[in-house]
Amino acid sequence: MQVFEQIVDSVFKGEAEEVTRLTKLALAQDISAQDILNNGLVAGMDIVSEKFKANEIFIPEVLVSARAMKAGMSIIRPILAETNIEALGKVAIGSIQGDLHDIGKNIVGMLLEGAGFEVIDLGADVTIDRFIQTAQNENVDIIGMSALLTTTMINMKAVIEGLKNAGLKGVKVMIGGAPVTQTFSDQIGADGYADDASRAVDLAKGLLGR
Ligand code: B1M
């Protein structure tokens, strides 16, 4: 098996140590960090994403695969940063103010990273101001917000209004989380809603015309 196929296989199986070993092996074979990212780590997560979408695998498997992908990413990230390889786009993601649920948000963040986006993870209970300041200061393409409580989802609207008031109309907003719906997304003026993590990746790509 070629090293790429091995990385894909190990990401899919969630073997973090093996992904680490193979990523180092690929670098030692003079394979570029970009190729390892696209043909190994991202390709592995693409399969995970597709199988998750098809209900062939479930959240625990996705988390284990994402952790394996991250193990490889941690090795090539400094090299990618040095070579200034362009990410698909920059996304700042967080659970909205008042909301401590972060499992779904973490999966979405990891799949976005696996798909080639630069992801700033703002964590949970992220204030409205912090989202807006991040959009202002970090030159992000997308603000991603997650909510699991019917009492917190309304705070997303304040972020969207805050972005508009700050003149940041170019920043796209995507939202998700169990109580969130397309109707709610339309009501508050978000640019997009996704009901699961792999659709969130498709949505982010679509919002940036990728
Ligand atoms: Co809480 N909780 N919880 N909880 N909790 C729910 C959400 C609840 C439905 C349980 C229930 O009553 N049946 C209920 C909410 C009711 C409501 O609002 N209508 C609830 C409640 C009430 C509470 C507390 C208020 C309980 C209390 O203290 N009295 C409290 C609130 C704390 C707070 O946030 N301020 C609370 C606390 C907690 C724990 C801390 C114990 C824990 C969270 C741990 C953590 O996240 N680190 C917890 C958990 C685990 C749950 C349940 C059991 C599971 C949530 C979860 O992680 N789902 C949940 C009940 C349930 O859903 N069965 C419940 C798995 C996750 C992968 O799914 O987040 O939907 P989800 O993400 C999906 C998609 O939605 C989408 O992709 C993900 C992957 O496919 N998605 C996005 C998510 N974000 C996205 C963003 C996007 C796009 C897609 O774009 C940016």
Short mmCIF file of C-alpha atoms and ligand atoms in Angstrom, two decimals:
data_model
loop_
_atom_site.label_atom_id
_atom_site.label_comp_id
_atom_site.label_asym_id
_atom_site.label_seq_id
_atom_site.Cartn_x
_atom_site.Cartn_y
_atom_site.Cartn_z
CA MET A 1 0.00 0.00 0.00
CA GLN A 2 1.23 3.52 -0.85
CA VAL A 3 1.83 5.85 2.09
CA PHE A 4 -1.21 7.99 1.15
CA GLU A 5 -3.50 4.96 1.17
CA GLN A 6 -2.06 3.95 4.52
CA ILE A 7 -2.70 7.42 5.98
CA VAL A 8 -6.27 7.43 4.61
CA ASP A 9 -6.85 3.98 6.08
CA SER A 10 -5.37 4.92 9.46
CA VAL A 11 -7.37 8.17 9.68
CA PHE A 12 -10.52 6.22 8.89
CA LYS A 13 -9.69 3.62 11.54
CA GLY A 14 -8.81 6.36 14.03
CA GLU A 15 -5.25 5.16 14.62
CA ALA A 16 -3.58 8.35 15.84
CA GLU A 17 -0.16 6.82 16.53
CA GLU A 18 -0.09 5.19 13.11
CA VAL A 19 -1.10 8.47 11.44
CA THR A 20 1.75 10.19 13.28
CA ARG A 21 4.25 7.54 12.16
CA LEU A 22 3.04 7.57 8.55
CA THR A 23 2.99 11.37 8.34
CA LYS A 24 6.62 11.47 9.49
CA LEU A 25 7.46 8.66 7.05
CA ALA A 26 5.86 10.56 4.16
CA LEU A 27 7.82 13.72 5.05
CA ALA A 28 11.02 11.62 5.18
CA GLN A 29 10.16 10.42 1.66
CA ASP A 30 10.15 14.08 0.53
CA ILE A 31 6.39 14.15 0.05
CA SER A 32 5.13 17.71 0.53
CA ALA A 33 3.04 18.67 3.54
CA GLN A 34 0.34 19.90 1.14
CA ASP A 35 0.16 16.47 -0.56
CA ILE A 36 0.03 14.72 2.82
CA LEU A 37 -2.81 17.04 3.82
CA ASN A 38 -4.84 16.64 0.64
CA ASN A 39 -4.18 13.04 -0.34
CA GLY A 40 -3.85 11.58 3.14
CA LEU A 41 -5.46 13.42 6.05
CA VAL A 42 -8.25 15.25 4.20
CA ALA A 43 -8.92 12.25 1.94
CA GLY A 44 -9.29 10.11 5.07
CA MET A 45 -11.68 12.58 6.68
CA ASP A 46 -13.66 12.84 3.41
CA ILE A 47 -14.43 9.13 3.69
CA VAL A 48 -15.37 9.57 7.36
CA SER A 49 -17.62 12.47 6.39
CA GLU A 50 -19.36 10.49 3.64
CA LYS A 51 -19.90 7.44 5.85
CA PHE A 52 -21.24 9.65 8.65
CA LYS A 53 -23.61 11.29 6.19
CA ALA A 54 -24.81 7.84 5.08
CA ASN A 55 -25.32 6.74 8.72
CA GLU A 56 -22.71 4.00 8.24
CA ILE A 57 -20.62 5.31 11.13
CA PHE A 58 -21.56 7.39 14.16
CA ILE A 59 -20.31 10.22 16.36
CA PRO A 60 -17.78 8.18 18.43
CA GLU A 61 -16.06 6.93 15.26
CA VAL A 62 -16.00 10.45 13.81
CA LEU A 63 -14.36 11.79 16.97
CA VAL A 64 -11.71 9.07 16.99
CA SER A 65 -10.93 9.65 13.30
CA ALA A 66 -10.81 13.41 13.81
CA ARG A 67 -8.34 12.92 16.64
CA ALA A 68 -6.16 10.78 14.36
CA MET A 69 -6.37 13.43 11.65
CA LYS A 70 -5.34 16.07 14.21
CA ALA A 71 -2.31 14.00 15.18
CA GLY A 72 -1.11 14.21 11.57
CA MET A 73 -2.08 17.87 11.30
CA SER A 74 0.03 18.77 14.34
CA ILE A 75 3.11 17.51 12.48
CA ILE A 76 2.50 19.24 9.17
CA ARG A 77 0.86 22.44 10.45
CA PRO A 78 4.19 24.25 11.15
CA ILE A 79 5.44 23.31 7.69
CA LEU A 80 2.24 24.51 6.03
CA ALA A 81 2.48 27.77 7.97
CA GLU A 82 6.08 28.31 6.76
CA THR A 83 5.18 27.65 3.15
CA ASN A 84 2.10 29.89 3.35
CA ILE A 85 -0.12 27.35 1.66
CA GLU A 86 -3.53 28.85 1.29
CA ALA A 87 -6.36 27.30 3.28
CA LEU A 88 -9.82 26.95 1.71
CA GLY A 89 -10.92 29.76 4.00
CA LYS A 90 -10.79 30.92 7.61
CA VAL A 91 -13.63 29.96 9.95
CA ALA A 92 -14.09 31.09 13.56
CA ILE A 93 -16.42 28.70 15.33
CA GLY A 94 -17.91 28.62 18.80
CA SER A 95 -20.92 27.69 20.89
CA ILE A 96 -23.07 30.75 21.42
CA GLN A 97 -23.22 32.82 24.60
CA GLY A 98 -24.84 30.92 27.46
CA ASP A 99 -24.31 27.52 25.85
CA LEU A 100 -21.81 25.07 27.28
CA HIS A 101 -22.59 22.24 24.84
CA ASP A 102 -19.57 21.84 22.60
CA ILE A 103 -19.50 18.25 21.33
CA GLY A 104 -21.25 19.00 18.03
CA LYS A 105 -19.32 22.25 17.57
CA ASN A 106 -16.06 20.34 18.06
CA ILE A 107 -17.00 17.77 15.43
CA VAL A 108 -17.92 20.49 12.94
CA GLY A 109 -14.63 22.29 13.66
CA MET A 110 -12.59 19.15 13.20
CA LEU A 111 -14.30 18.20 9.94
CA LEU A 112 -13.81 21.74 8.62
CA GLU A 113 -10.14 21.54 9.50
CA GLY A 114 -9.96 18.10 7.93
CA ALA A 115 -11.47 19.53 4.76
CA GLY A 116 -8.71 22.16 4.52
CA PHE A 117 -10.17 25.20 6.29
CA GLU A 118 -8.20 27.18 8.85
CA VAL A 119 -10.30 26.97 11.99
CA ILE A 120 -10.22 29.26 15.01
CA ASP A 121 -12.00 27.42 17.81
CA LEU A 122 -13.42 30.04 20.18
CA GLY A 123 -14.74 27.39 22.57
CA ALA A 124 -18.10 27.39 24.32
CA ASP A 125 -20.20 30.18 25.87
CA VAL A 126 -18.68 32.64 23.40
CA THR A 127 -20.00 36.14 23.94
CA ILE A 128 -21.70 38.10 21.17
CA ASP A 129 -18.91 40.71 21.34
CA ARG A 130 -16.18 38.08 21.05
CA PHE A 131 -17.67 36.74 17.81
CA ILE A 132 -17.83 40.25 16.39
CA GLN A 133 -14.34 41.18 17.58
CA THR A 134 -12.93 37.98 16.10
CA ALA A 135 -14.56 38.75 12.76
CA GLN A 136 -13.05 42.23 12.92
CA ASN A 137 -9.55 41.31 14.04
CA GLU A 138 -8.88 37.91 12.48
CA ASN A 139 -10.02 38.54 8.93
CA VAL A 140 -12.26 35.49 8.95
CA ASP A 141 -14.39 34.41 5.99
CA ILE A 142 -17.02 32.64 8.07
CA ILE A 143 -18.39 32.91 11.59
CA GLY A 144 -19.82 29.55 12.70
CA MET A 145 -22.18 29.37 15.68
CA SER A 146 -23.59 26.36 17.44
CA ALA A 147 -26.48 26.24 19.93
CA LEU A 148 -28.07 23.32 21.77
CA LEU A 149 -30.49 25.26 23.93
CA THR A 150 -33.67 26.95 22.77
CA THR A 151 -32.83 29.70 25.27
CA THR A 152 -29.41 30.47 23.75
CA MET A 153 -30.07 30.17 20.02
CA ILE A 154 -31.63 33.63 19.93
CA ASN A 155 -28.20 35.09 20.82
CA MET A 156 -27.09 34.19 17.30
CA LYS A 157 -29.34 36.91 15.96
CA ALA A 158 -27.49 39.51 18.02
CA VAL A 159 -24.18 38.39 16.49
CA ILE A 160 -25.58 38.76 12.97
CA GLU A 161 -26.92 42.23 13.79
CA GLY A 162 -23.61 43.15 15.44
CA LEU A 163 -21.68 42.09 12.33
CA LYS A 164 -23.94 44.23 10.16
CA ASN A 165 -23.60 47.23 12.47
CA ALA A 166 -19.83 46.85 12.41
CA GLY A 167 -19.89 46.95 8.60
CA LEU A 168 -18.78 43.32 8.30
CA LYS A 169 -21.33 42.31 5.68
CA GLY A 170 -18.74 40.26 3.77
CA VAL A 171 -18.34 37.80 6.63
CA LYS A 172 -20.60 34.80 6.07
CA VAL A 173 -22.50 33.33 9.00
CA MET A 174 -23.34 29.65 9.32
CA ILE A 175 -25.26 28.13 12.18
CA GLY A 176 -26.26 24.74 13.54
CA GLY A 177 -27.10 22.69 16.59
CA ALA A 178 -30.02 20.42 17.50
CA PRO A 179 -32.76 23.07 18.05
CA VAL A 180 -31.70 25.18 15.06
CA THR A 181 -33.66 24.90 11.81
CA GLN A 182 -33.52 26.33 8.31
CA THR A 183 -36.58 28.44 9.16
CA PHE A 184 -34.79 29.92 12.18
CA SER A 185 -31.70 30.51 10.07
CA ASP A 186 -33.79 32.42 7.51
CA GLN A 187 -35.56 34.39 10.25
CA ILE A 188 -32.34 35.69 11.79
CA GLY A 189 -30.63 36.32 8.46
CA ALA A 190 -27.83 33.73 8.65
CA ASP A 191 -26.16 32.80 5.37
CA GLY A 192 -26.60 29.11 5.96
CA TYR A 193 -27.66 26.29 8.24
CA ALA A 194 -26.47 22.69 8.36
CA ASP A 195 -28.01 19.87 10.35
CA ASP A 196 -24.86 17.81 10.65
CA ALA A 197 -21.12 18.18 10.48
CA SER A 198 -20.50 16.86 7.01
CA ARG A 199 -23.24 19.07 5.58
CA ALA A 200 -21.60 21.94 7.48
CA VAL A 201 -18.41 21.33 5.47
CA ASP A 202 -20.38 21.34 2.18
CA LEU A 203 -22.12 24.51 3.32
CA ALA A 204 -18.86 26.29 4.21
CA LYS A 205 -17.39 25.37 0.82
CA GLY A 206 -20.55 26.58 -0.90
CA LEU A 207 -20.60 29.89 0.97
CA LEU A 208 -17.07 30.62 -0.27
CA GLY A 209 -17.72 29.30 -3.78
CA ARG A 210 -15.27 26.41 -3.35
CO1 B1M B 1 -27.55 19.35 27.84
N1 B1M B 1 -29.34 19.64 27.07
N2 B1M B 1 -27.92 20.70 29.23
N3 B1M B 1 -25.81 18.89 28.52
N4 B1M B 1 -27.57 17.93 26.60
C1 B1M B 1 -29.65 18.93 25.85
C2 B1M B 1 -29.28 19.75 24.63
C3 B1M B 1 -31.22 18.72 26.00
C4 B1M B 1 -31.95 18.56 24.67
C5 B1M B 1 -31.48 17.54 26.95
C6 B1M B 1 -32.96 17.32 27.22
O1 B1M B 1 -33.54 18.00 28.01
N5 B1M B 1 -33.57 16.37 26.55
C7 B1M B 1 -31.63 20.01 26.80
C8 B1M B 1 -32.00 21.24 25.97
C9 B1M B 1 -33.49 21.51 25.96
C10 B1M B 1 -33.81 22.70 25.18
O2 B1M B 1 -33.17 23.71 25.15
N6 B1M B 1 -34.89 22.61 24.46
C11 B1M B 1 -30.38 20.24 27.63
C12 B1M B 1 -30.35 20.98 28.84
C13 B1M B 1 -31.68 21.50 29.32
C14 B1M B 1 -29.17 21.23 29.56
C15 B1M B 1 -28.99 22.00 30.86
C16 B1M B 1 -29.82 23.29 30.98
C17 B1M B 1 -29.30 21.02 32.01
C18 B1M B 1 -29.30 21.63 33.39
O3 B1M B 1 -28.27 22.04 33.86
N7 B1M B 1 -30.48 21.74 33.94
C19 B1M B 1 -27.49 22.31 30.88
C20 B1M B 1 -27.17 23.62 30.15
C21 B1M B 1 -25.74 24.02 30.28
C22 B1M B 1 -25.45 25.20 29.36
O4 B1M B 1 -25.18 25.00 28.22
N8 B1M B 1 -25.55 26.41 29.89
C23 B1M B 1 -26.96 21.15 30.09
C24 B1M B 1 -25.71 20.60 30.27
C25 B1M B 1 -25.20 19.53 29.58
C26 B1M B 1 -23.86 18.86 29.89
C27 B1M B 1 -22.78 19.84 30.35
C28 B1M B 1 -24.12 17.85 30.96
C29 B1M B 1 -23.58 18.10 28.53
C30 B1M B 1 -22.73 18.93 27.53
C31 B1M B 1 -21.29 18.49 27.49
C32 B1M B 1 -20.58 19.14 26.37
O5 B1M B 1 -21.12 19.47 25.33
N9 B1M B 1 -19.29 19.33 26.59
C33 B1M B 1 -24.98 17.97 27.96
C34 B1M B 1 -25.33 17.05 26.92
C35 B1M B 1 -24.27 16.06 26.51
C36 B1M B 1 -26.61 17.04 26.32
C37 B1M B 1 -27.19 16.02 25.31
C38 B1M B 1 -27.43 14.74 26.08
C39 B1M B 1 -26.34 15.69 24.10
C40 B1M B 1 -25.91 16.91 23.28
C41 B1M B 1 -24.86 16.47 22.28
O6 B1M B 1 -23.67 16.60 22.51
N10 B1M B 1 -25.31 15.86 21.16
C42 B1M B 1 -28.53 16.73 24.84
C43 B1M B 1 -29.70 15.75 24.67
C44 B1M B 1 -29.70 15.12 23.33
O7 B1M B 1 -29.43 15.76 22.32
N11 B1M B 1 -30.05 13.88 23.29
C45 B1M B 1 -28.68 17.82 25.84
C46 B1M B 1 -24.39 15.26 20.16
C47 B1M B 1 -23.89 16.34 19.18
C48 B1M B 1 -22.90 15.70 18.22
O8 B1M B 1 -25.00 16.80 18.45
O9 B1M B 1 -24.59 19.18 19.17
O10 B1M B 1 -26.64 18.55 17.78
P1 B1M B 1 -25.21 18.35 18.14
O11 B1M B 1 -24.32 18.60 16.84
C49 B1M B 1 -24.58 18.06 15.57
C50 B1M B 1 -25.53 18.93 14.70
O12 B1M B 1 -26.48 19.64 15.45
C51 B1M B 1 -24.59 19.79 13.90
O13 B1M B 1 -23.48 18.96 13.67
C52 B1M B 1 -23.25 18.15 14.83
C53 B1M B 1 -22.70 16.83 14.39
O14 B1M B 1 -23.51 16.21 13.45
N12 B1M B 1 -24.11 21.06 14.43
C54 B1M B 1 -23.74 22.07 13.60
C55 B1M B 1 -23.82 21.44 15.69
N13 B1M B 1 -23.29 22.66 15.70
C56 B1M B 1 -23.22 23.07 14.43
C57 B1M B 1 -22.73 24.26 13.88
C58 B1M B 1 -22.79 24.41 12.50
C59 B1M B 1 -23.33 23.43 11.69
C60 B1M B 1 -23.80 22.23 12.21
O15 B1M B 1 -22.33 25.52 11.88
C61 B1M B 1 -21.51 26.40 12.58
#
